[in-house]
mmCIF file of C-alpha atoms and ligand atoms in Angstrom:
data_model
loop_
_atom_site.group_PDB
_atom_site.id
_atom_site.type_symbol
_atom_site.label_atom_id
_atom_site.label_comp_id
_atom_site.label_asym_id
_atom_site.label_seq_id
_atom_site.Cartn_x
_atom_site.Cartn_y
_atom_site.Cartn_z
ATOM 1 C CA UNK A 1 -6.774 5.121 -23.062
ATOM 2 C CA UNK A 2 -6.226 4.017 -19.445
ATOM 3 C CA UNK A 3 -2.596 4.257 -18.415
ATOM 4 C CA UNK A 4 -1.564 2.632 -15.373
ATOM 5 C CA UNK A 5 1.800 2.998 -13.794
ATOM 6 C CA UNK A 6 2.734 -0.333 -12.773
ATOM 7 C CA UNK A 7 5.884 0.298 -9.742
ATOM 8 C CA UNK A 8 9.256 -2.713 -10.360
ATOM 9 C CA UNK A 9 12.049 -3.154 -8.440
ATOM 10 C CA UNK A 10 14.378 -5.960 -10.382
ATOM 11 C CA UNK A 11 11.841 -6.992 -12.519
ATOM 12 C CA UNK A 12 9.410 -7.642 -9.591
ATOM 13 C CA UNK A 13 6.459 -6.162 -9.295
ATOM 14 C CA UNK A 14 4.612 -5.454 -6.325
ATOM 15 C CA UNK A 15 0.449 -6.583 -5.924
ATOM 16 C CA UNK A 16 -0.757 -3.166 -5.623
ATOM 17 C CA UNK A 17 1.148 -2.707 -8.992
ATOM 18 C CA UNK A 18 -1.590 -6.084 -10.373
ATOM 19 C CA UNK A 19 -4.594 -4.429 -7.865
ATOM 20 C CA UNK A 20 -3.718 -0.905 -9.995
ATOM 21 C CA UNK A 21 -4.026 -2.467 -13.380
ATOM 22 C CA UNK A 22 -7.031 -4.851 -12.639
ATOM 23 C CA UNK A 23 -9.103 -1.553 -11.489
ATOM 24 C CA UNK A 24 -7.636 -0.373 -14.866
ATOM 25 C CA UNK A 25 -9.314 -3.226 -16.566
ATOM 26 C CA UNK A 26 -12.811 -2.790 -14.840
ATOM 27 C CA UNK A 27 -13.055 0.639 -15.662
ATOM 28 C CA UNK A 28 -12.151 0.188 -18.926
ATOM 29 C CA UNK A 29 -14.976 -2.771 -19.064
ATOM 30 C CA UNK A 30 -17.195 0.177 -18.651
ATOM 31 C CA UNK A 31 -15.679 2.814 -20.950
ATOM 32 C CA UNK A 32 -14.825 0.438 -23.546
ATOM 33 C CA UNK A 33 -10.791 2.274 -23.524
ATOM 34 C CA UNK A 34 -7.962 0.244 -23.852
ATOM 35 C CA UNK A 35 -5.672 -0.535 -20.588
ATOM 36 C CA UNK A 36 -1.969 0.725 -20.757
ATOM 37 C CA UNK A 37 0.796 -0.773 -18.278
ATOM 38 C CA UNK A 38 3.576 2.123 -17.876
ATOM 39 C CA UNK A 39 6.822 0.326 -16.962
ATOM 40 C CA UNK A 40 9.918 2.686 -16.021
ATOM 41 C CA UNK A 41 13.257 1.204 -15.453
ATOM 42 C CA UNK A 42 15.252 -1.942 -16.176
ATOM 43 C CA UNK A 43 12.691 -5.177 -16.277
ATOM 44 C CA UNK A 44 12.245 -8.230 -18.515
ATOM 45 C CA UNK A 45 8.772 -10.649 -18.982
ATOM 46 C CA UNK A 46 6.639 -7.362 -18.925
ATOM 47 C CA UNK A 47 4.012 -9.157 -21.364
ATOM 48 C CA UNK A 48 2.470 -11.218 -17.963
ATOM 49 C CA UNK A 49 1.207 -7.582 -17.161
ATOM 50 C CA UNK A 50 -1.643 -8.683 -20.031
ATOM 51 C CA UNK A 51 -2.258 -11.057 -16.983
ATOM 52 C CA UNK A 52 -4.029 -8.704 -14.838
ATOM 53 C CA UNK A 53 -6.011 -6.658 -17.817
ATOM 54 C CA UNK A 54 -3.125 -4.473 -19.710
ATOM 55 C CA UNK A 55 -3.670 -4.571 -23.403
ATOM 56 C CA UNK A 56 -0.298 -2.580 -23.593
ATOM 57 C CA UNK A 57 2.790 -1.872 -22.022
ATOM 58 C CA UNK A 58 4.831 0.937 -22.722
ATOM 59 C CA UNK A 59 8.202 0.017 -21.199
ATOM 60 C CA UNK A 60 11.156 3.153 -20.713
ATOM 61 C CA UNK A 61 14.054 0.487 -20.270
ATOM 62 C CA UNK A 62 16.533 3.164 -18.801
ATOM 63 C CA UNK A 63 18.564 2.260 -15.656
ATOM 64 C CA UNK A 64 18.417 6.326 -14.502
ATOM 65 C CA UNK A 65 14.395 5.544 -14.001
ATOM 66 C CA UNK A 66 15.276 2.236 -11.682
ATOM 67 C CA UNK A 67 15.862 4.381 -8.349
ATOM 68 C CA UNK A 68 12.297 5.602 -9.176
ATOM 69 C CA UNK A 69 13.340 9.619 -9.133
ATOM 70 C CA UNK A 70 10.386 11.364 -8.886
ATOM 71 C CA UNK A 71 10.855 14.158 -11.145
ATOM 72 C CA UNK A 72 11.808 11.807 -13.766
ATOM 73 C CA UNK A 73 9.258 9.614 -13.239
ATOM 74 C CA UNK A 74 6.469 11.884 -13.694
ATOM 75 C CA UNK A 75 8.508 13.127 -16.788
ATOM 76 C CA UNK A 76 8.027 9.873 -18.374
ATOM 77 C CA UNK A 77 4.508 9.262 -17.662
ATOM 78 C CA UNK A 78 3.171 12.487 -18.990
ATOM 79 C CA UNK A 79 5.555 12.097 -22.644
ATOM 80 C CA UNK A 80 3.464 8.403 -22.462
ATOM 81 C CA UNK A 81 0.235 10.054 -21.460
ATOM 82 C CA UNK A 82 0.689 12.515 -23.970
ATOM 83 C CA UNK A 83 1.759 9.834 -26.650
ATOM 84 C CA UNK A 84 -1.008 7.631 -25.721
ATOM 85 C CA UNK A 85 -3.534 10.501 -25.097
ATOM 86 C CA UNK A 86 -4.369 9.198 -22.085
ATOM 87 C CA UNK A 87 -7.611 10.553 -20.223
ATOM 88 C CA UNK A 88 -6.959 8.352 -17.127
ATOM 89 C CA UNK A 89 -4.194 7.779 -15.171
ATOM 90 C CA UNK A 90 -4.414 5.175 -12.328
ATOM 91 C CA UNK A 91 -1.470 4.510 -9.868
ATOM 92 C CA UNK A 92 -1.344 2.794 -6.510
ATOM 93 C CA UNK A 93 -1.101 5.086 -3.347
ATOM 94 C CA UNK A 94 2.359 4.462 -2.125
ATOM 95 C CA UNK A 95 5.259 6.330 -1.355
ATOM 96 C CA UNK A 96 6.220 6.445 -4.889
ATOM 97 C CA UNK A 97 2.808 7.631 -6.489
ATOM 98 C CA UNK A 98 2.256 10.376 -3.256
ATOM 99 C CA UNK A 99 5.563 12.053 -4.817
ATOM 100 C CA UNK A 100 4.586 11.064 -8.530
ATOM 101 C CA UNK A 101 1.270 11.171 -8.702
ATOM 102 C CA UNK A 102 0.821 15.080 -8.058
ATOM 103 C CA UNK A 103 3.441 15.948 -10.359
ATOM 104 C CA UNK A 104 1.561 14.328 -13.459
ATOM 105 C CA UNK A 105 -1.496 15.850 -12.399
ATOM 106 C CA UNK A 106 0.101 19.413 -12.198
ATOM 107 C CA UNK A 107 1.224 18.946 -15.349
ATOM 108 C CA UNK A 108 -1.041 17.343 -17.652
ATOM 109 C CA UNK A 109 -3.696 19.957 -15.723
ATOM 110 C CA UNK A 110 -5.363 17.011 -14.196
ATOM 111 C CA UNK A 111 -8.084 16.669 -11.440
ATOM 112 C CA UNK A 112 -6.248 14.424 -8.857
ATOM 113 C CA UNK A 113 -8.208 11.635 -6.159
ATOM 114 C CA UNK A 114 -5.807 10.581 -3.672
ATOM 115 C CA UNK A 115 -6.496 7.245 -1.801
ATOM 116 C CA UNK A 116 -9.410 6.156 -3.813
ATOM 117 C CA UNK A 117 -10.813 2.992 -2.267
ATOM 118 C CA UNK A 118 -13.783 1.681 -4.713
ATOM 119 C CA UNK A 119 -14.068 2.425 -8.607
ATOM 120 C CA UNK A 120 -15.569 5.390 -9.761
ATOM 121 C CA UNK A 121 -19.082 5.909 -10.293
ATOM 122 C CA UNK A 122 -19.403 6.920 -13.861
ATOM 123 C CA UNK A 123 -23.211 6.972 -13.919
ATOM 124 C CA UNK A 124 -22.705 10.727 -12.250
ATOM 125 C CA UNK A 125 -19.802 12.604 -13.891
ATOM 126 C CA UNK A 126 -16.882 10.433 -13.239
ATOM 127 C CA UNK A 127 -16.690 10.312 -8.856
ATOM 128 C CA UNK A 128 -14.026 9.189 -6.512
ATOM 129 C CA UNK A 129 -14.492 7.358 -3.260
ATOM 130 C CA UNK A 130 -11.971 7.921 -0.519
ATOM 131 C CA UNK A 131 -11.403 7.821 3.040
ATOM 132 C CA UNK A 132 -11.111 11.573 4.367
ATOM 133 C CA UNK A 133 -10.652 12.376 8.643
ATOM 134 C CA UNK A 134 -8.349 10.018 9.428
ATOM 135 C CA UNK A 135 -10.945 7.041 7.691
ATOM 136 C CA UNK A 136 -13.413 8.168 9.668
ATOM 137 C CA UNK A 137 -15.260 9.229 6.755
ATOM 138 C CA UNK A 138 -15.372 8.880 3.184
ATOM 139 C CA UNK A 139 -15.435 11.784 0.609
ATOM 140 C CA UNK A 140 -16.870 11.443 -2.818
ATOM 141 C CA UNK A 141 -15.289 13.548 -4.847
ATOM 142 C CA UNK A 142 -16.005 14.418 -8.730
ATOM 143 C CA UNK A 143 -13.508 15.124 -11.064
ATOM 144 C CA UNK A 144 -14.417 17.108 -14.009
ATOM 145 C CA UNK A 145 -10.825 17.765 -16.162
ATOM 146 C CA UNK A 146 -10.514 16.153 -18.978
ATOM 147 C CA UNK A 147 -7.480 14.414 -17.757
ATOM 148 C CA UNK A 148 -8.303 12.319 -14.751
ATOM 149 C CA UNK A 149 -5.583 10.971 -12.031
ATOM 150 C CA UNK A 150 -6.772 7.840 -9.459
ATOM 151 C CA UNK A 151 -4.315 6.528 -6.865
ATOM 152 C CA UNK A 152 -5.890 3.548 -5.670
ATOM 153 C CA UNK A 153 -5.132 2.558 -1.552
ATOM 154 C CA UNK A 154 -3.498 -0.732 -1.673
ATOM 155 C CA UNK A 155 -5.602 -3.779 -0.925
ATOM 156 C CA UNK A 156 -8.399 -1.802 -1.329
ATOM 157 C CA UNK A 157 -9.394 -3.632 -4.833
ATOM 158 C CA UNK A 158 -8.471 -7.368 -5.850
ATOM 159 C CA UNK A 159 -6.546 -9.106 -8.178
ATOM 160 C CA UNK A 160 -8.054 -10.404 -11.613
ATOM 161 C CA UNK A 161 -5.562 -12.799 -13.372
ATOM 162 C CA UNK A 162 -6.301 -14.254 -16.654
ATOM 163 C CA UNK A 163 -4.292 -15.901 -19.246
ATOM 164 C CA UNK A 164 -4.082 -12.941 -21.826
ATOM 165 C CA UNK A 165 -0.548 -11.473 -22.681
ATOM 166 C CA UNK A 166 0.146 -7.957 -23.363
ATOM 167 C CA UNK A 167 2.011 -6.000 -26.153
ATOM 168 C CA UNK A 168 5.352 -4.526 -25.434
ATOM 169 C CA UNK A 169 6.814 -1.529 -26.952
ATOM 170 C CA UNK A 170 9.803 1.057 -25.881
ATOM 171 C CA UNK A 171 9.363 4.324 -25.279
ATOM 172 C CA UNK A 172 12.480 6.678 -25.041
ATOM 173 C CA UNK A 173 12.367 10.036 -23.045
ATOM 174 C CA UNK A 174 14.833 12.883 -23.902
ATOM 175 C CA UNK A 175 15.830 13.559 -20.066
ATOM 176 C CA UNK A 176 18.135 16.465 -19.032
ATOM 177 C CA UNK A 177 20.459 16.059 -16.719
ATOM 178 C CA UNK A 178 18.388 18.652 -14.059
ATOM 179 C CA UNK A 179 15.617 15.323 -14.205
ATOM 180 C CA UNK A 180 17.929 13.210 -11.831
ATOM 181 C CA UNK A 181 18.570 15.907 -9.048
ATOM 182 C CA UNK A 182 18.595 13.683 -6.170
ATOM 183 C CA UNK A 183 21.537 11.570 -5.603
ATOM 184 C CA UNK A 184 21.020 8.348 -3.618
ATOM 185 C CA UNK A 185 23.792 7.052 -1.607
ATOM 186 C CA UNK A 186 22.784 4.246 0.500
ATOM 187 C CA UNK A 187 19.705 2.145 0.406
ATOM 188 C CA UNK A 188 18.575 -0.173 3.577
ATOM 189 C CA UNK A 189 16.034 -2.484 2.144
ATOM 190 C CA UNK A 190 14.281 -4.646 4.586
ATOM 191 C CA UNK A 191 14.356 -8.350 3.102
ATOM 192 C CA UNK A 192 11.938 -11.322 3.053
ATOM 193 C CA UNK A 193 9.074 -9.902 4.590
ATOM 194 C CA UNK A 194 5.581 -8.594 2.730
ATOM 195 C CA UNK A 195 6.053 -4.668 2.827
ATOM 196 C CA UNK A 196 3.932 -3.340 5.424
ATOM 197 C CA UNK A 197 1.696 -1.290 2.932
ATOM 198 C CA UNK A 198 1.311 -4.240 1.230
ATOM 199 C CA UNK A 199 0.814 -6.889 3.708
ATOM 200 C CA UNK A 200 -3.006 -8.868 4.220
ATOM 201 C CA UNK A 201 -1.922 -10.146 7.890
ATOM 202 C CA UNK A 202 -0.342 -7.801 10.571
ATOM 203 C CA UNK A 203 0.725 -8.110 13.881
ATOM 204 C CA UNK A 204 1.520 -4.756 15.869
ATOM 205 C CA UNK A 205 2.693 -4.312 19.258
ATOM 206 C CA UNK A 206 2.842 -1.136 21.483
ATOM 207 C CA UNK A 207 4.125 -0.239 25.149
ATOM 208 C CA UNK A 208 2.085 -3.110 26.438
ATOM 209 C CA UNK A 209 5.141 -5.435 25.312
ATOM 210 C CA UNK A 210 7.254 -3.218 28.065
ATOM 211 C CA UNK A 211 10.129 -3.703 26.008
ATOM 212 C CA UNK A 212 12.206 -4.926 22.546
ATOM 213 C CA UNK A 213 13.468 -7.813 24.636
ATOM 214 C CA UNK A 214 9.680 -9.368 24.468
ATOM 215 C CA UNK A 215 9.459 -8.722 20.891
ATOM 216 C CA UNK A 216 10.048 -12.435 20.442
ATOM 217 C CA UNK A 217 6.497 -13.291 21.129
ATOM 218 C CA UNK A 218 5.282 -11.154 18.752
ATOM 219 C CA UNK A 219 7.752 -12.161 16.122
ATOM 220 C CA UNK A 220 7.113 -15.817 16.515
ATOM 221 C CA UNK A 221 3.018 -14.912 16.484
ATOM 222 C CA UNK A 222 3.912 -12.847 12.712
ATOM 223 C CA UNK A 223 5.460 -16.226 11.845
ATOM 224 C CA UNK A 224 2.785 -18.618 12.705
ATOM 225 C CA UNK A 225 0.766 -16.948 10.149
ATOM 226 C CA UNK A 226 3.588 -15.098 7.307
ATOM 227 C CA UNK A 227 2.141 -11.961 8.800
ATOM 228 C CA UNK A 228 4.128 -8.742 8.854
ATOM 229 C CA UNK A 229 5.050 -6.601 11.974
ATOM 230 C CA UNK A 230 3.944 -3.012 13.185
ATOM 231 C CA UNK A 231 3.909 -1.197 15.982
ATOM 232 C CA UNK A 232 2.825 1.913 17.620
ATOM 233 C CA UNK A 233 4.489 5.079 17.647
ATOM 234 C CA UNK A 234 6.149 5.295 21.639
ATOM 235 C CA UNK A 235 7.418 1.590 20.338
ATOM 236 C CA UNK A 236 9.518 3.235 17.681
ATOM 237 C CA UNK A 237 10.185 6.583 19.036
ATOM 238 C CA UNK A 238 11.695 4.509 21.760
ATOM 239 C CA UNK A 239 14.079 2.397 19.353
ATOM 240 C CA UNK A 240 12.252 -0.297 20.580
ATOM 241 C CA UNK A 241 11.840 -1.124 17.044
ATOM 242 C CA UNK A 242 12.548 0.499 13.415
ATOM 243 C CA UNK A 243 10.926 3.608 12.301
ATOM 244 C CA UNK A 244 9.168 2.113 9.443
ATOM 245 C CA UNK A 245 6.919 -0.342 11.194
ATOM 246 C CA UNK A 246 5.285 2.703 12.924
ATOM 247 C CA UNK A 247 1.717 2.693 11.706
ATOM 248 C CA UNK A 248 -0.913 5.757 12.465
ATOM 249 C CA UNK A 249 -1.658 9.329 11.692
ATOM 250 C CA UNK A 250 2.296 9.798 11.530
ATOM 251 C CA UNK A 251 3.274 6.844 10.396
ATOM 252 C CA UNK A 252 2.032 4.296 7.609
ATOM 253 C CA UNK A 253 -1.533 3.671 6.390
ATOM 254 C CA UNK A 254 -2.036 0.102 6.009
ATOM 255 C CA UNK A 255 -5.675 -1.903 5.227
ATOM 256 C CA UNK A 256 -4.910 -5.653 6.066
ATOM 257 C CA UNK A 257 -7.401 -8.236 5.885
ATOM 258 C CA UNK A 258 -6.472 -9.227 9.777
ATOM 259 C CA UNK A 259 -4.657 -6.612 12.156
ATOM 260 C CA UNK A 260 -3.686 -8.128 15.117
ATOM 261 C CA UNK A 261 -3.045 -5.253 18.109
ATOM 262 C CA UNK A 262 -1.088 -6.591 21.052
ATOM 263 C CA UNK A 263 -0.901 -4.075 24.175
ATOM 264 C CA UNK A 264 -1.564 -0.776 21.962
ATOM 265 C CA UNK A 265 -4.376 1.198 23.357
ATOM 266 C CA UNK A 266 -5.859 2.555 20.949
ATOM 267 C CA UNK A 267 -5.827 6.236 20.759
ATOM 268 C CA UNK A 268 -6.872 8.049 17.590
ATOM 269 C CA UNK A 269 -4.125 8.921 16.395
ATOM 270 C CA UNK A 270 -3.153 5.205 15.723
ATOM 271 C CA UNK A 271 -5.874 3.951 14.691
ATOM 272 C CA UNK A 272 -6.125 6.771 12.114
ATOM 273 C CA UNK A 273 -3.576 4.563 10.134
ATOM 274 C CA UNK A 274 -5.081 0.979 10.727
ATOM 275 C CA UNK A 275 -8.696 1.266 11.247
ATOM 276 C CA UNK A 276 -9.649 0.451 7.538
ATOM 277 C CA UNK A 277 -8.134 -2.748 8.126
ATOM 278 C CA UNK A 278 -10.863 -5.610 7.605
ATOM 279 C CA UNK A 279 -10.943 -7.379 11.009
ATOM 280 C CA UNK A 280 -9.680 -6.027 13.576
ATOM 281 C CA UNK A 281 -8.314 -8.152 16.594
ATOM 282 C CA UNK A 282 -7.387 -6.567 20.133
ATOM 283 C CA UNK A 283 -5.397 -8.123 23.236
ATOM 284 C CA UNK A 284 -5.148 -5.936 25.973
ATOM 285 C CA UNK A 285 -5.799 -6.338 29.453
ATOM 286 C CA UNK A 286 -7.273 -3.308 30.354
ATOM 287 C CA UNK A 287 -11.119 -3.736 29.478
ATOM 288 C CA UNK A 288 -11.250 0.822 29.031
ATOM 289 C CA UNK A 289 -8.770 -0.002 26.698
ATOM 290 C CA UNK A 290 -10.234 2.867 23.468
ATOM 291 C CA UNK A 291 -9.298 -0.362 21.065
ATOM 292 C CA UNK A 292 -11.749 -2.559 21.980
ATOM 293 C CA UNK A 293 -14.184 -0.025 20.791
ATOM 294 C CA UNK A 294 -12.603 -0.605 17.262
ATOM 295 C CA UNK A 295 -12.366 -4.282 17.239
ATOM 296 C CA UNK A 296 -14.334 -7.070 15.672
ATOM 297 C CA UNK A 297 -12.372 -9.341 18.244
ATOM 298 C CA UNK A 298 -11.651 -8.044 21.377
ATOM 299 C CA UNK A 299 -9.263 -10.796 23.787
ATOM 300 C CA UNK A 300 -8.797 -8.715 27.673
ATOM 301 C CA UNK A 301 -6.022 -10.687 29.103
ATOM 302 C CA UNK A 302 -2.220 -10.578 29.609
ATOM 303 C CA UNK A 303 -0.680 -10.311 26.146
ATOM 304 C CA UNK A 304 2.254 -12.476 27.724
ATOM 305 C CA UNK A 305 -0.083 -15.406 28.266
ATOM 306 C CA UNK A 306 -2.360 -15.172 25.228
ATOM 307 C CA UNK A 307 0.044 -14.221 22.878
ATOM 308 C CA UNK A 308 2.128 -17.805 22.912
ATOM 309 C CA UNK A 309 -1.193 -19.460 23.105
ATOM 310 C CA UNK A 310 -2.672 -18.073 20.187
ATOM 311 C CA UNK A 311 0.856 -18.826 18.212
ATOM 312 C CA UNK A 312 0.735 -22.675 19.490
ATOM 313 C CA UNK A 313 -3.180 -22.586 18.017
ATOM 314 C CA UNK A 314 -2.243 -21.233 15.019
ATOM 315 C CA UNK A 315 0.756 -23.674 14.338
ATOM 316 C CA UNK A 316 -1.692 -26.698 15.254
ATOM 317 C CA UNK A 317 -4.005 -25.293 12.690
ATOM 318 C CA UNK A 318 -1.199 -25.295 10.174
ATOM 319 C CA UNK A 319 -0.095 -28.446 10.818
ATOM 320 C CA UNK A 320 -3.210 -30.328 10.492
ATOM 321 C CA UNK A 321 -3.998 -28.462 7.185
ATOM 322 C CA UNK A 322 -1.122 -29.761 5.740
ATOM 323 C CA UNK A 323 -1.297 -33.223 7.438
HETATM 324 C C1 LIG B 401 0.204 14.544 16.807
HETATM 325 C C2 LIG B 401 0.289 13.138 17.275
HETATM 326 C C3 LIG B 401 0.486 12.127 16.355
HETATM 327 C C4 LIG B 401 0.546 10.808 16.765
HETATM 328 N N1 LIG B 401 0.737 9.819 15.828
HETATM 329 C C5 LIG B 401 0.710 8.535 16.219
HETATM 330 C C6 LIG B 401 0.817 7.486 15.282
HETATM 331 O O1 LIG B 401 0.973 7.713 14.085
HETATM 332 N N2 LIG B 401 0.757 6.209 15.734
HETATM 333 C C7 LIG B 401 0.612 5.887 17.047
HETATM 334 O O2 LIG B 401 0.564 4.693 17.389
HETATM 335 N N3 LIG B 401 0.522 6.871 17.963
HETATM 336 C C8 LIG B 401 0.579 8.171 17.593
HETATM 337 N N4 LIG B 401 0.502 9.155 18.523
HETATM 338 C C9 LIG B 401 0.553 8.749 19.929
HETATM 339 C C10 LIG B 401 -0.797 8.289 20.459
HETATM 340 O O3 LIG B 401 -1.544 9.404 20.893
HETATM 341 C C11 LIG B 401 -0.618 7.309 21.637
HETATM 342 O O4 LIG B 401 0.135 7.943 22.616
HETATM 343 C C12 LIG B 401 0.073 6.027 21.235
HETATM 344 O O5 LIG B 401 -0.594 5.418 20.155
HETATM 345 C C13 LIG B 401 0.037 5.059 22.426
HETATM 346 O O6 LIG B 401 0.819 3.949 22.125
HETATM 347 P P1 LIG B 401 0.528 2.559 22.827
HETATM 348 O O7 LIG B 401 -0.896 2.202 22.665
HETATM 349 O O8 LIG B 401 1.564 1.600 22.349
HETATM 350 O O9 LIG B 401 0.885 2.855 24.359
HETATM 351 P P2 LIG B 401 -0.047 3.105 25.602
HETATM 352 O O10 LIG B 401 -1.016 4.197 25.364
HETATM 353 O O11 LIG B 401 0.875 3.239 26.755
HETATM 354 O O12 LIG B 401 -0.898 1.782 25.735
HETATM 355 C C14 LIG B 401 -0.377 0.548 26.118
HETATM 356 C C15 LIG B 401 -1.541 -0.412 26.195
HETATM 357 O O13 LIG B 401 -1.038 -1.690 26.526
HETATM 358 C C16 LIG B 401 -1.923 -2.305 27.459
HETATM 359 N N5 LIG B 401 -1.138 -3.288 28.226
HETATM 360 C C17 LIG B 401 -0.172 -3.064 29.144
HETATM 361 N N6 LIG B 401 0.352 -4.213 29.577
HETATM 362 C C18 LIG B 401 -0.288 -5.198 28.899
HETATM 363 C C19 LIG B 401 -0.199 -6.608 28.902
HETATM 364 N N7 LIG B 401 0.691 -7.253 29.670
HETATM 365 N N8 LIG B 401 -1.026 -7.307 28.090
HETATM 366 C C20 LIG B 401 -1.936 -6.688 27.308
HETATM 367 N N9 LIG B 401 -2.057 -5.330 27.263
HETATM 368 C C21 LIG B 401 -1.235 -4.607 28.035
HETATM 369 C C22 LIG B 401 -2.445 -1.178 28.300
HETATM 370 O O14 LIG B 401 -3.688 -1.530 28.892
HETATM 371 C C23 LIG B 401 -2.573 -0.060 27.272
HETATM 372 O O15 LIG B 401 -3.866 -0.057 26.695
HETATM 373 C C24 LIG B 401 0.429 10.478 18.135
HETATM 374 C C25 LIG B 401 0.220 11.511 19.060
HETATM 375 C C26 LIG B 401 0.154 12.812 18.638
HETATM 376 C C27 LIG B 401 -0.089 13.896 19.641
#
């Protein structure tokens, strides 16, 4: 059995949650095991998850599990592991699974990949791919417990939707009160954007903007094309803007299909979080500029002059697509 935990918030599920199960399914093609959605948490409709490739979901519909608690969390997937005798465990590598994920493995005495970015090749043992050194490399890595735990980078694998339902059953954990130790007291969600980790289209900005005030630009670009916003570290060490748009070796890891860099340099450090990103586009008008060694695109200009042309081509484009 393949168990997959599949991460809700209200009922919604995220796409690396459908990416996770879908890499489920094609590994089960080859193993011939059956494909387990784990659901924790208050949520409704969780048959669709047969959708992506789940022959089963295992739903623990208690409202303690919706703040995602970590120790709890990992409770509940190893009593469903266990239950299902599970011999691989996939989730998607976000905040969530780097707390979660490592837990289960402890526990069920698991070999444990981290960030895997392809499926495994089973024709040698069972072996990982991942990106090690920042991405600058990739490890392969073989895991020989019986009991194997993936977490799959987000956008790293597609989505496979089908018509197929899945079968829904309950599963009750005996939690002790020790389970919930962390009390949450306020939550600041950020609203009607794609999450940064999960986001195709990005546009990032660093001290080359000069300041928040020219942020508009930027903003307006995002909006041309539903991307989401980034920046560099100075931007948000500065306040310049919030602390969890800061991509790079100390901030998020993100692998867009198009990241658009506007006045960011380039140093290592940053691009250690956004150079698995599938095209890479650069405006920056110093031609030294380290970026430009990264990029598929490469514009050297002033970002205040390209970056409102490049939004007005953009919106043309869009309008004469839907005209
Ligand atoms: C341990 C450590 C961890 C770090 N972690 C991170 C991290 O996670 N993420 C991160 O980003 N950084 C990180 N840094 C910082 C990193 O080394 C760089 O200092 C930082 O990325 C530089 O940010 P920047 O490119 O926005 O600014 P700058 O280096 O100041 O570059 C600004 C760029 O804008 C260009 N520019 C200026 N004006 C214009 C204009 N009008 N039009 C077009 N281009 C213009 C310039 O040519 C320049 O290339 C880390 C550093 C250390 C030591």
């Amino acid at each position: 059995m393949i168990l997959v935990y599949t991460e809700q918030q209200n009922g919604i599920f995220k796409k690396a949650a459908y990416e996770a199960i879908s890499y489920a399914a094609n590994i089960a093609q080859s193993t011939g095991a059956q494909v387990c959605a784990v659901v924790l948490g208050e949520a409704s409709g969780l048959e669709t998850l047969g959708n992506y490739g789940a022959q089963q979901v295992v739903h623990v519909n208690d409202a303690r599990l919706n703040k995602l608690e970590a120790k709890a969390c990992a409770k509940a997937i190893c009593s469903i592991a266990n239950a299902q005798q599970a011999d691989i465990i996939i989730f998607s590598n976000n905040n969530t699974a780097k707390a979660v994920a490592p837990r289960v493995a402890a526990q069920l005495k698991a070999g444990l990949v981290a960030g895997a970015v392809s499926l495994p090749d089973l024709s040698q043992g069972f072996v990982v791919k991942k990106s090690v050194f920042s991405g600058k490399a990739f490890a392969f890595v073989q895991i020989k417990s019986a009991i194997k735990v993936i977490s799959l980078t987000p956008n790293a694998y597609g989505v496979n939707k089908t018509t197929a339902t899945a079968t829904v059953s309950n599963h009750t954990i005996d939690f002790a009160s020790t389970d919930f130790a962390v009390k949450v007291i306020s939550e600041n969600k950020v609203q009607g954007i794609v999450p940064l980790g999960e986001a195709e289209l990005v546009v990032s900005g660093g001290r080359g903007l000069k300041g928040p005030e020219n942020w508009g630009i930027l903003e307006e670009l995002a909006g041309s094309i539903g991307a989401t916003l980034a920046c560099s570290r100075p931007v948000a060490d500065s306040h310049w803007r919030p602390h969890h748009e800061h991509v790079g070796q100390t901030g998020g890891t993100i692998r867009p299909n198009l990241y658009i860099a506007v006045g960011i340099s380039g140093a290592i450090q940053h691009l250690a979080g956004v150079n698995s990103s599938k095209t890479i586009v650069v405006i920056n008008k110093d031609a030294e500029a380290p970026f430009f060694k990264a990029a598929d695109y490469g514009v050297l200009g002033d970002a205040f002059e390209i970056v409102p042309k490049l939004t007005a081509a953009f919106k043309k484009m869009k309008a004469s697509q839907q005209g």
